[in-house]
Short mmCIF file of C-alpha atoms and ligand atoms in Angstrom, two decimals:
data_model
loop_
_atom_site.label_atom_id
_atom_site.label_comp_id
_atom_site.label_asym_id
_atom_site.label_seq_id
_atom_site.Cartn_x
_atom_site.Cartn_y
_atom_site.Cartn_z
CA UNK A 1001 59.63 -58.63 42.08
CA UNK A 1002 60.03 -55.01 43.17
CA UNK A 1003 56.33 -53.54 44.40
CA UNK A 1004 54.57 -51.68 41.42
CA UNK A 1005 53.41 -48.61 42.93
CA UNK A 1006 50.82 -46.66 40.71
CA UNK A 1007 48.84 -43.80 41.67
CA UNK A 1008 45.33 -44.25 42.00
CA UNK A 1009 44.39 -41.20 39.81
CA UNK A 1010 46.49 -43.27 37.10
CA UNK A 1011 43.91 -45.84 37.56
CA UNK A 1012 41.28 -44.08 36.88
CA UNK A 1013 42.16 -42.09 34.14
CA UNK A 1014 38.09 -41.27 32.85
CA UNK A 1015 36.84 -40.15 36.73
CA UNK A 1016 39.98 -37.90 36.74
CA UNK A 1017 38.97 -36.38 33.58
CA UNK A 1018 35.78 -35.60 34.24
CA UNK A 1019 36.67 -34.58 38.50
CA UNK A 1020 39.19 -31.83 36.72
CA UNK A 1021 36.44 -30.96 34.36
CA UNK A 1022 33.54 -30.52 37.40
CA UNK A 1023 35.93 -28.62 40.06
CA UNK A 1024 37.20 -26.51 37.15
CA UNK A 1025 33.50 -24.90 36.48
CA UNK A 1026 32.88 -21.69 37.89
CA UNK A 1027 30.01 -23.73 39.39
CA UNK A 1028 32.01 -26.36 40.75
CA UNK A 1029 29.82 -29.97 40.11
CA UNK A 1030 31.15 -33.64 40.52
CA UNK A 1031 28.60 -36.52 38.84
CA UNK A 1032 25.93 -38.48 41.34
CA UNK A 1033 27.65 -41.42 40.09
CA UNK A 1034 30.62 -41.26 42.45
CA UNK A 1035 28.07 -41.29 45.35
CA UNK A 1036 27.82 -45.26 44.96
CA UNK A 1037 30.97 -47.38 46.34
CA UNK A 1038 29.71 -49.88 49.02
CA UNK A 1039 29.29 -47.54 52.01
CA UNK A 1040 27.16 -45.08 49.80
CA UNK A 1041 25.11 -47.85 48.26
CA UNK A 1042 24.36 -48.68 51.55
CA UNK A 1043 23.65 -45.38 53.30
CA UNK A 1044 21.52 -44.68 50.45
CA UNK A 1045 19.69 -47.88 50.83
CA UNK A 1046 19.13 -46.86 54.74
CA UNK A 1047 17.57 -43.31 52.99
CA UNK A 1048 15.19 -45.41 51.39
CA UNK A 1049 13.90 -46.74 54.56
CA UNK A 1050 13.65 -43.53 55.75
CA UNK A 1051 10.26 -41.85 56.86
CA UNK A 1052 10.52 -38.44 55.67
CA UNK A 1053 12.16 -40.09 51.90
CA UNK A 1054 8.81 -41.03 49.80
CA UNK A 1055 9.59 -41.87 46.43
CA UNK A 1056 10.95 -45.18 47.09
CA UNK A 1057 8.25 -47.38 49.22
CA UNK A 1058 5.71 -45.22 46.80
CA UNK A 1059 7.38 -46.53 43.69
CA UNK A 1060 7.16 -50.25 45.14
CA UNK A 1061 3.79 -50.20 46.22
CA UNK A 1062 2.64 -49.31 42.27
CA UNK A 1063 4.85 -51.77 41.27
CA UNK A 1064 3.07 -54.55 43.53
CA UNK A 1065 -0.59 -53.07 42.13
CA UNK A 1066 0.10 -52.86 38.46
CA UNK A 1067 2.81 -55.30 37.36
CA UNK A 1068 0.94 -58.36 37.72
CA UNK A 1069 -2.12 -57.12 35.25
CA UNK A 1070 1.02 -55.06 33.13
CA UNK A 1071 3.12 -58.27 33.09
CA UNK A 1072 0.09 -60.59 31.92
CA UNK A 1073 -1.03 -58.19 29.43
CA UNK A 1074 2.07 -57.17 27.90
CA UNK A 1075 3.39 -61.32 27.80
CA UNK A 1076 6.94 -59.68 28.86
CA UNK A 1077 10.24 -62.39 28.67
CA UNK A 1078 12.56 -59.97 29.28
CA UNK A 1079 13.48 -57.47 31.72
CA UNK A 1080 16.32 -54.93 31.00
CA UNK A 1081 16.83 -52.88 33.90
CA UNK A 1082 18.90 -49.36 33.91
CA UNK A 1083 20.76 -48.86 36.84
CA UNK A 1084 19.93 -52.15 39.01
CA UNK A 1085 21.01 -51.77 41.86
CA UNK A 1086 20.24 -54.95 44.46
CA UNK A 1087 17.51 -55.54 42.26
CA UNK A 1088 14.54 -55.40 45.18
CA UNK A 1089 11.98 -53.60 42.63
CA UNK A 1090 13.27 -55.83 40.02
CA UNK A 1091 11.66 -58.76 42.18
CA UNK A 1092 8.27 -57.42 41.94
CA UNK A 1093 8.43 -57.66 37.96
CA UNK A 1094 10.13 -60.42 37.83
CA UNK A 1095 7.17 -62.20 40.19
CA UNK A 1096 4.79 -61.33 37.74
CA UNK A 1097 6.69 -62.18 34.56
CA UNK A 1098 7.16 -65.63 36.61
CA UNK A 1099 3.17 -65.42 37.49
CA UNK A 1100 3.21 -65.55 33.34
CA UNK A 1101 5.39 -68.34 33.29
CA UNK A 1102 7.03 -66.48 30.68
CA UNK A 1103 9.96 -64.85 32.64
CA UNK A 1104 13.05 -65.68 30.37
CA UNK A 1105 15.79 -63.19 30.75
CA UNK A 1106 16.72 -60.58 33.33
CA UNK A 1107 19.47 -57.58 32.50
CA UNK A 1108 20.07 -55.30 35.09
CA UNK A 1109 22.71 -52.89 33.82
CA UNK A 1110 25.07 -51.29 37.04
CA UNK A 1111 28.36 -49.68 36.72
CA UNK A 1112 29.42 -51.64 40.09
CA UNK A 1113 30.20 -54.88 38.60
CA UNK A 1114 30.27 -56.49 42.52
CA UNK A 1115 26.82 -55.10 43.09
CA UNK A 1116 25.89 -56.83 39.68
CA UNK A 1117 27.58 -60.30 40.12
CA UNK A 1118 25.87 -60.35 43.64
CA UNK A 1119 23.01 -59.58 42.36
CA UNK A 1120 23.01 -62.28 39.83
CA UNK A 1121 24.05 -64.90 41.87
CA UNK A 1122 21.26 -64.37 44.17
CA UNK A 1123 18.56 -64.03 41.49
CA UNK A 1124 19.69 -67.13 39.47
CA UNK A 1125 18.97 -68.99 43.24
CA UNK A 1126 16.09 -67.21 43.28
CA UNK A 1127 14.48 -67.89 40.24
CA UNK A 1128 15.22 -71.39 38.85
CA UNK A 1129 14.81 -71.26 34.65
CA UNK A 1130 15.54 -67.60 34.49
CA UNK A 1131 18.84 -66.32 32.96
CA UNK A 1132 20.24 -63.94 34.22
CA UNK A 1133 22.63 -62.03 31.86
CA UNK A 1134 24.19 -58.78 33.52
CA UNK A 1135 25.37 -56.27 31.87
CA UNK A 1136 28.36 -53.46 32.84
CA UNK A 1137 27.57 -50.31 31.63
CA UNK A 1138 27.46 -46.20 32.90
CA UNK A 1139 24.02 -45.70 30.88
CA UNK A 1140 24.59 -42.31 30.56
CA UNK A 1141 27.10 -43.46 27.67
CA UNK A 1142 25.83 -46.93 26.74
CA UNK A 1143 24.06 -49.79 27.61
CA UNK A 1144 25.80 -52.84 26.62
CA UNK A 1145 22.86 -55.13 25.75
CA UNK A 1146 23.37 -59.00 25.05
CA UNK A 1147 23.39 -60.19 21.50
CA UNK A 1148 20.46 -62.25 22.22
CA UNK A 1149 17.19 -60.96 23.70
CA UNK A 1150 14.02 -62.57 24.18
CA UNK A 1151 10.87 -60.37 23.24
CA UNK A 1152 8.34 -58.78 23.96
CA UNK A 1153 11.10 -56.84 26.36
CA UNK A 1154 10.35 -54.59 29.13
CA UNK A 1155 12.93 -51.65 29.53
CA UNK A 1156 12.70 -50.54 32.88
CA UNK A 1157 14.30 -46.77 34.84
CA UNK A 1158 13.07 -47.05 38.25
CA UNK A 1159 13.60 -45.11 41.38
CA UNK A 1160 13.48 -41.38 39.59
CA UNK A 1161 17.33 -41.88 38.75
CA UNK A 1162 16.49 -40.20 35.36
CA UNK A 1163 15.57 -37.08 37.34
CA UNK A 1164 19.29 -37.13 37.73
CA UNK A 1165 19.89 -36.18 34.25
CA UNK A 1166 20.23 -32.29 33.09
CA UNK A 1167 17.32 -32.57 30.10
CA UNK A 1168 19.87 -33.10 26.80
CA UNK A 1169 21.27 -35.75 28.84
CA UNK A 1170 17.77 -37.53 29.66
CA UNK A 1171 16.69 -37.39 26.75
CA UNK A 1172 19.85 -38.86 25.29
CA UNK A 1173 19.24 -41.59 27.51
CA UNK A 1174 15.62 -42.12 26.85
CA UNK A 1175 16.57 -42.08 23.06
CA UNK A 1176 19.11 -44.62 23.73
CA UNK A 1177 16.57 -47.10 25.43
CA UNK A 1178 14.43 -46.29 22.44
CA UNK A 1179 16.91 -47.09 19.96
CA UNK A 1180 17.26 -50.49 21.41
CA UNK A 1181 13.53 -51.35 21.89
CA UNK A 1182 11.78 -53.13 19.43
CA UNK A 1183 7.91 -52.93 17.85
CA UNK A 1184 6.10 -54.73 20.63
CA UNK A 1185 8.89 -53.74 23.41
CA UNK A 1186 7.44 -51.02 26.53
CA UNK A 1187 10.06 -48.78 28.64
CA UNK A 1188 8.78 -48.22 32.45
CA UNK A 1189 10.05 -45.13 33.87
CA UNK A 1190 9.48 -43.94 37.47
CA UNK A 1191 9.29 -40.23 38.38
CA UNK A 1192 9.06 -38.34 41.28
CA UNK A 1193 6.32 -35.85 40.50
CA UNK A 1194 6.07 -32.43 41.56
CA UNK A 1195 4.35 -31.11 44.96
CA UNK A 1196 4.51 -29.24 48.07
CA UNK A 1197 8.28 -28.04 48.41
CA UNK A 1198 8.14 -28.93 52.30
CA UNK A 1199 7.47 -31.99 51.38
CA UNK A 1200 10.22 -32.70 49.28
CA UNK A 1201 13.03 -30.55 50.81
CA UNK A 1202 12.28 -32.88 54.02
CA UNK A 1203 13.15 -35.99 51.87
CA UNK A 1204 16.76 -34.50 51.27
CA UNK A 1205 17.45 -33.19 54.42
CA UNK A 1206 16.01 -36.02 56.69
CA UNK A 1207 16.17 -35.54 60.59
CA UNK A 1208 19.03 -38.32 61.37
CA UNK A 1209 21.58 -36.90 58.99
CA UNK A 1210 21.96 -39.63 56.26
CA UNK A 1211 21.49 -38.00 53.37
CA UNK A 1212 24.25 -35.54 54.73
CA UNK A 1213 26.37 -37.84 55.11
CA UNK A 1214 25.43 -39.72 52.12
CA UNK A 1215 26.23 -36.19 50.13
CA UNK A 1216 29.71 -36.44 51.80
CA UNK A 1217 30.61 -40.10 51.28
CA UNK A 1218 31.43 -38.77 47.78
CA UNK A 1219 34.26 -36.64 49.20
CA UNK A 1220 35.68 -40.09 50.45
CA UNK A 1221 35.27 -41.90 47.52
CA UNK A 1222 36.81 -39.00 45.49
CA UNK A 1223 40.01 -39.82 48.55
CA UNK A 1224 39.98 -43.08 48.05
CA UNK A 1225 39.44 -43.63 43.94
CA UNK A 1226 41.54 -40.56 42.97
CA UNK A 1227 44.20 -40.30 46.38
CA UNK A 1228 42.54 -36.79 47.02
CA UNK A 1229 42.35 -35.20 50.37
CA UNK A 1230 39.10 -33.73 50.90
CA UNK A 1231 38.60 -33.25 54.61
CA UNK A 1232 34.51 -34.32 55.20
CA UNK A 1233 34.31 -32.62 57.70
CA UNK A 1234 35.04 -29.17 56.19
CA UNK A 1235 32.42 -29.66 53.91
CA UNK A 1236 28.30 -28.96 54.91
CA UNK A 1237 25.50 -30.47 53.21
CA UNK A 1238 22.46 -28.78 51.79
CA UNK A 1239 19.72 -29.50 49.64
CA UNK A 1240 16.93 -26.93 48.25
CA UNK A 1241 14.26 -27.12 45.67
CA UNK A 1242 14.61 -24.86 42.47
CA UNK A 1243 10.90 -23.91 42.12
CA UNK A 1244 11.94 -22.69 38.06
CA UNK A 1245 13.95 -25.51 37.04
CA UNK A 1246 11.65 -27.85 39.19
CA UNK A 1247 14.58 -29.83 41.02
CA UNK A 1248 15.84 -30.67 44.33
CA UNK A 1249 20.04 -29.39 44.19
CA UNK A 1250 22.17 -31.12 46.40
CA UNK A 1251 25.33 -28.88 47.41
CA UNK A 1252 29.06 -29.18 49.64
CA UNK A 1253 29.48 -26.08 51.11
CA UNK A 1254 32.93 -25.28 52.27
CA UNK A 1255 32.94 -24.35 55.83
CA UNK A 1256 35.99 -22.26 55.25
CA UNK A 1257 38.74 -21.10 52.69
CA UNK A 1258 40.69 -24.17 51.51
CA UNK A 1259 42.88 -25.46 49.34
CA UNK A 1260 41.99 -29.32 48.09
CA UNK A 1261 44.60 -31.39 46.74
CA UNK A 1262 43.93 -34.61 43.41
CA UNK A 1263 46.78 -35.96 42.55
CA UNK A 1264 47.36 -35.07 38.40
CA UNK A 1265 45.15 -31.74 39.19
CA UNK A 1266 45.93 -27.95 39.88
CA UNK A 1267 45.40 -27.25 43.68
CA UNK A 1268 41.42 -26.75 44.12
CA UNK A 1269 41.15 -23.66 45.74
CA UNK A 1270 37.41 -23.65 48.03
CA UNK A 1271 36.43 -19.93 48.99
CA UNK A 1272 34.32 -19.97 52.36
CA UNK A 1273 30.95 -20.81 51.24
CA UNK A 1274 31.69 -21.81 47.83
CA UNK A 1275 29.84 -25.36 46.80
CA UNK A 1276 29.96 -28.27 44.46
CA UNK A 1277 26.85 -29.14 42.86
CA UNK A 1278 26.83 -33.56 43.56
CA UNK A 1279 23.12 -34.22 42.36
CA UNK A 1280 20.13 -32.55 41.12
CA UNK A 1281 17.08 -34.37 41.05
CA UNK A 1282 14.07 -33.45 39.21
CA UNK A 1283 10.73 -33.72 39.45
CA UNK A 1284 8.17 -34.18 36.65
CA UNK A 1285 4.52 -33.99 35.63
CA UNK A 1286 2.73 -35.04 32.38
CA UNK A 1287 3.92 -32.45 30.14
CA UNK A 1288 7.64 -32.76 31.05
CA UNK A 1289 7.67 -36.52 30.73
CA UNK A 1290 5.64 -36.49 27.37
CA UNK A 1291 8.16 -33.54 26.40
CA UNK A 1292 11.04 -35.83 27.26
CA UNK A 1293 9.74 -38.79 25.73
CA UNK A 1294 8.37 -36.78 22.70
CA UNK A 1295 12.41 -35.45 21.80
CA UNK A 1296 13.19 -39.39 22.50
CA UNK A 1297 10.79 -40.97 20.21
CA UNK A 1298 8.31 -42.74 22.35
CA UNK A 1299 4.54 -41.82 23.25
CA UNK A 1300 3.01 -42.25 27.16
CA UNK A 1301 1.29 -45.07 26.90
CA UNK A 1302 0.18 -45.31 30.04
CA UNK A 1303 -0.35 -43.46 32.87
CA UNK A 1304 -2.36 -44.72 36.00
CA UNK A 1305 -2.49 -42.37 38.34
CA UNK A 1306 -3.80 -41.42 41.53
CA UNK A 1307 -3.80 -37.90 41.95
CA UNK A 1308 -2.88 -37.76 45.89
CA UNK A 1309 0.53 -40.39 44.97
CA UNK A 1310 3.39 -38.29 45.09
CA UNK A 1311 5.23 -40.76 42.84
CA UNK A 1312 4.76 -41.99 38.59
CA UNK A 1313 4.99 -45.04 37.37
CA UNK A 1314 5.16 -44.27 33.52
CA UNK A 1315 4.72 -47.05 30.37
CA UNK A 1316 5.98 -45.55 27.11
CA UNK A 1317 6.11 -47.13 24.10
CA UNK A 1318 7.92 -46.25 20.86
CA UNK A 1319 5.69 -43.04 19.20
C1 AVJ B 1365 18.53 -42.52 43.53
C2 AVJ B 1365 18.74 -40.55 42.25
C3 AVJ B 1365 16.59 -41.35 42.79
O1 AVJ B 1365 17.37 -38.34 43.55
O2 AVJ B 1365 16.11 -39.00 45.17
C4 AVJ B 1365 18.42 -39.66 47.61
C5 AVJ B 1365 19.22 -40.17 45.19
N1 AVJ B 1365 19.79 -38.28 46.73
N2 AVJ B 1365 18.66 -38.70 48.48
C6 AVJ B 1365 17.07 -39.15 44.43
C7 AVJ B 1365 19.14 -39.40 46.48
C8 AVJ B 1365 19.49 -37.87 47.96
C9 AVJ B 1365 17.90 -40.43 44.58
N3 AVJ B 1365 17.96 -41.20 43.30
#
């Protein structure tokens, strides 16, 4: 049988869509998504780890204080999680729904479906009597929920990841989650809350370089997913705060005038200096959660909060 040759672009006929759509805009933008194949899942893990990059061990460390109390209170049997990941903050709920002895179901909802079969495997080891049903699905379109779910259900958005999200498109979200939660269900959102710029410029342009070179992995996986030829290396990172629109921007600068080539697509023409816009990632307070949550349908239920965290761990419930 004669070799089938295909072109990758033809395989992946959505991301092509929506790469000629981003590079076309006079600000040129590509989705956060495509920063996740294996190597940036993994260099984003090692930001996490990081010193100067807060939100994370923050986020867990609220988690640890308040889910056993939440989990007992709330009686919780299932946990839907947006955007999984490898599932190390799911742990901490899922001890405490265990600490219940109530823990039924786990969803975590990835768009990697290796990420989310390892995952699975290992938690279904893990936790004996647990099912562990996971679910494909890019949340910013749907979630892809099982027929079948347990309740009372938690809903959980950790790590800021909503903070991706231009505000139509988080709220979209958040009214999706909402749509699917029932009377007694809760939604747990984390947010990176606003404070000192320094502070948070540092945790996007950390000392060793890996959120650089996390920024650029996208260039490869654009190379490797759609056949482009983006050169890395001809690209700079930076990352600023917007102190109106209350985000952190993460740019590629071109280093120099260029001419990019994706299969399917006009030439890309880079002018010296010229960027794509990979990520924004914004940072809340009260009002701009309860505003988000308000267009969504659900109320703040609760709130605890230290004033000196730099970090939210949010409970909403439907309004
Ligand atoms: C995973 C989206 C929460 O916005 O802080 C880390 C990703 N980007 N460093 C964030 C990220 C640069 C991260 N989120």
């Amino acid at each position: 049988m004669p070799n089938l040759v295909r072109s990758p672009a033809v395989q992946n006929p959505g991301m092509l869509a929506e790469v000629a759509l981003g590079l076309s805009a006079p600000q040129k933008e590509l989705s956060p998504k495509y920063f996740y194949d294996q190597r940036g899942s993994e260099l984003f893990e090692a930001i996490t780890r990081l010193p100067e990059y807060y939100p994370t061990r923050t986020e867990r460390a609220l988690l640890s204080g308040w889910m056993p109390e939440l989990m007992a209170q709330l009686g919780t049997r299932t946990l839907i999680e947006l955007g999984a990941g490898n599932a190390e903050k799911s742990r901490i709920i899922l001890d405490a729904m265990r600490g219940t002895g109530l823990a039924e179901l786990y969803v975590p909802i990835d768009v990697s479906a290796t990420f989310l079969s390892q995952t699975a495997a290992t938690l279904r080891h893990e936790y004996p009597g647990l099912v562990v049903e996971p679910a494909i699905a890019d949340i910013s379109v749907e979630l892809n929920l099982p027929r079948r779910i347990p309740r009372p259900a938690l809903f959980a958005f950790l790590g800021s990841t909503i903070g991706n999200f231009y505000p139509p498109a988080a709220i979209r979200l958040l009214a999706r989650v909402r749509a699917a939660m029932e009377p007694g269900d809760r939604f747990l959102l984390g947010v990176d809350l606003r404070k000192d710029i320094a502070r948070v410029e540092a945790a996007y342009n950390d000392s060793q370089g890996l959120t650089a070179a996390f920024n650029k992995n996208m260039l490869r996986v654009l190379n490797h997913e759609l056949g482009a030829d983006f050169d890395p290396d001809a690209f700079a990172h930076r990352a600023f705060y917007d102190t109106v629109a209350h985000r952190i921007e993460m740019h590629l600068v071109s280093t120099r005038d260029q001419v990019v080539s994706v299969p399917g697509l006009e030439p890309i023409a880079f002018a010296a200096g010229e960027s794509i816009r990979t990520e924004i990632s914004t940072k809340y307070d009260r009002e701009s959660v309860a505003a988000l949550f308000d267009a969504a349908g659900l109320r703040i239920e609760a709130w605890p909060r230290d004033p000196a965290t730099p970090f939210g761990l949010v409970l909403g419930a439907r309004a």
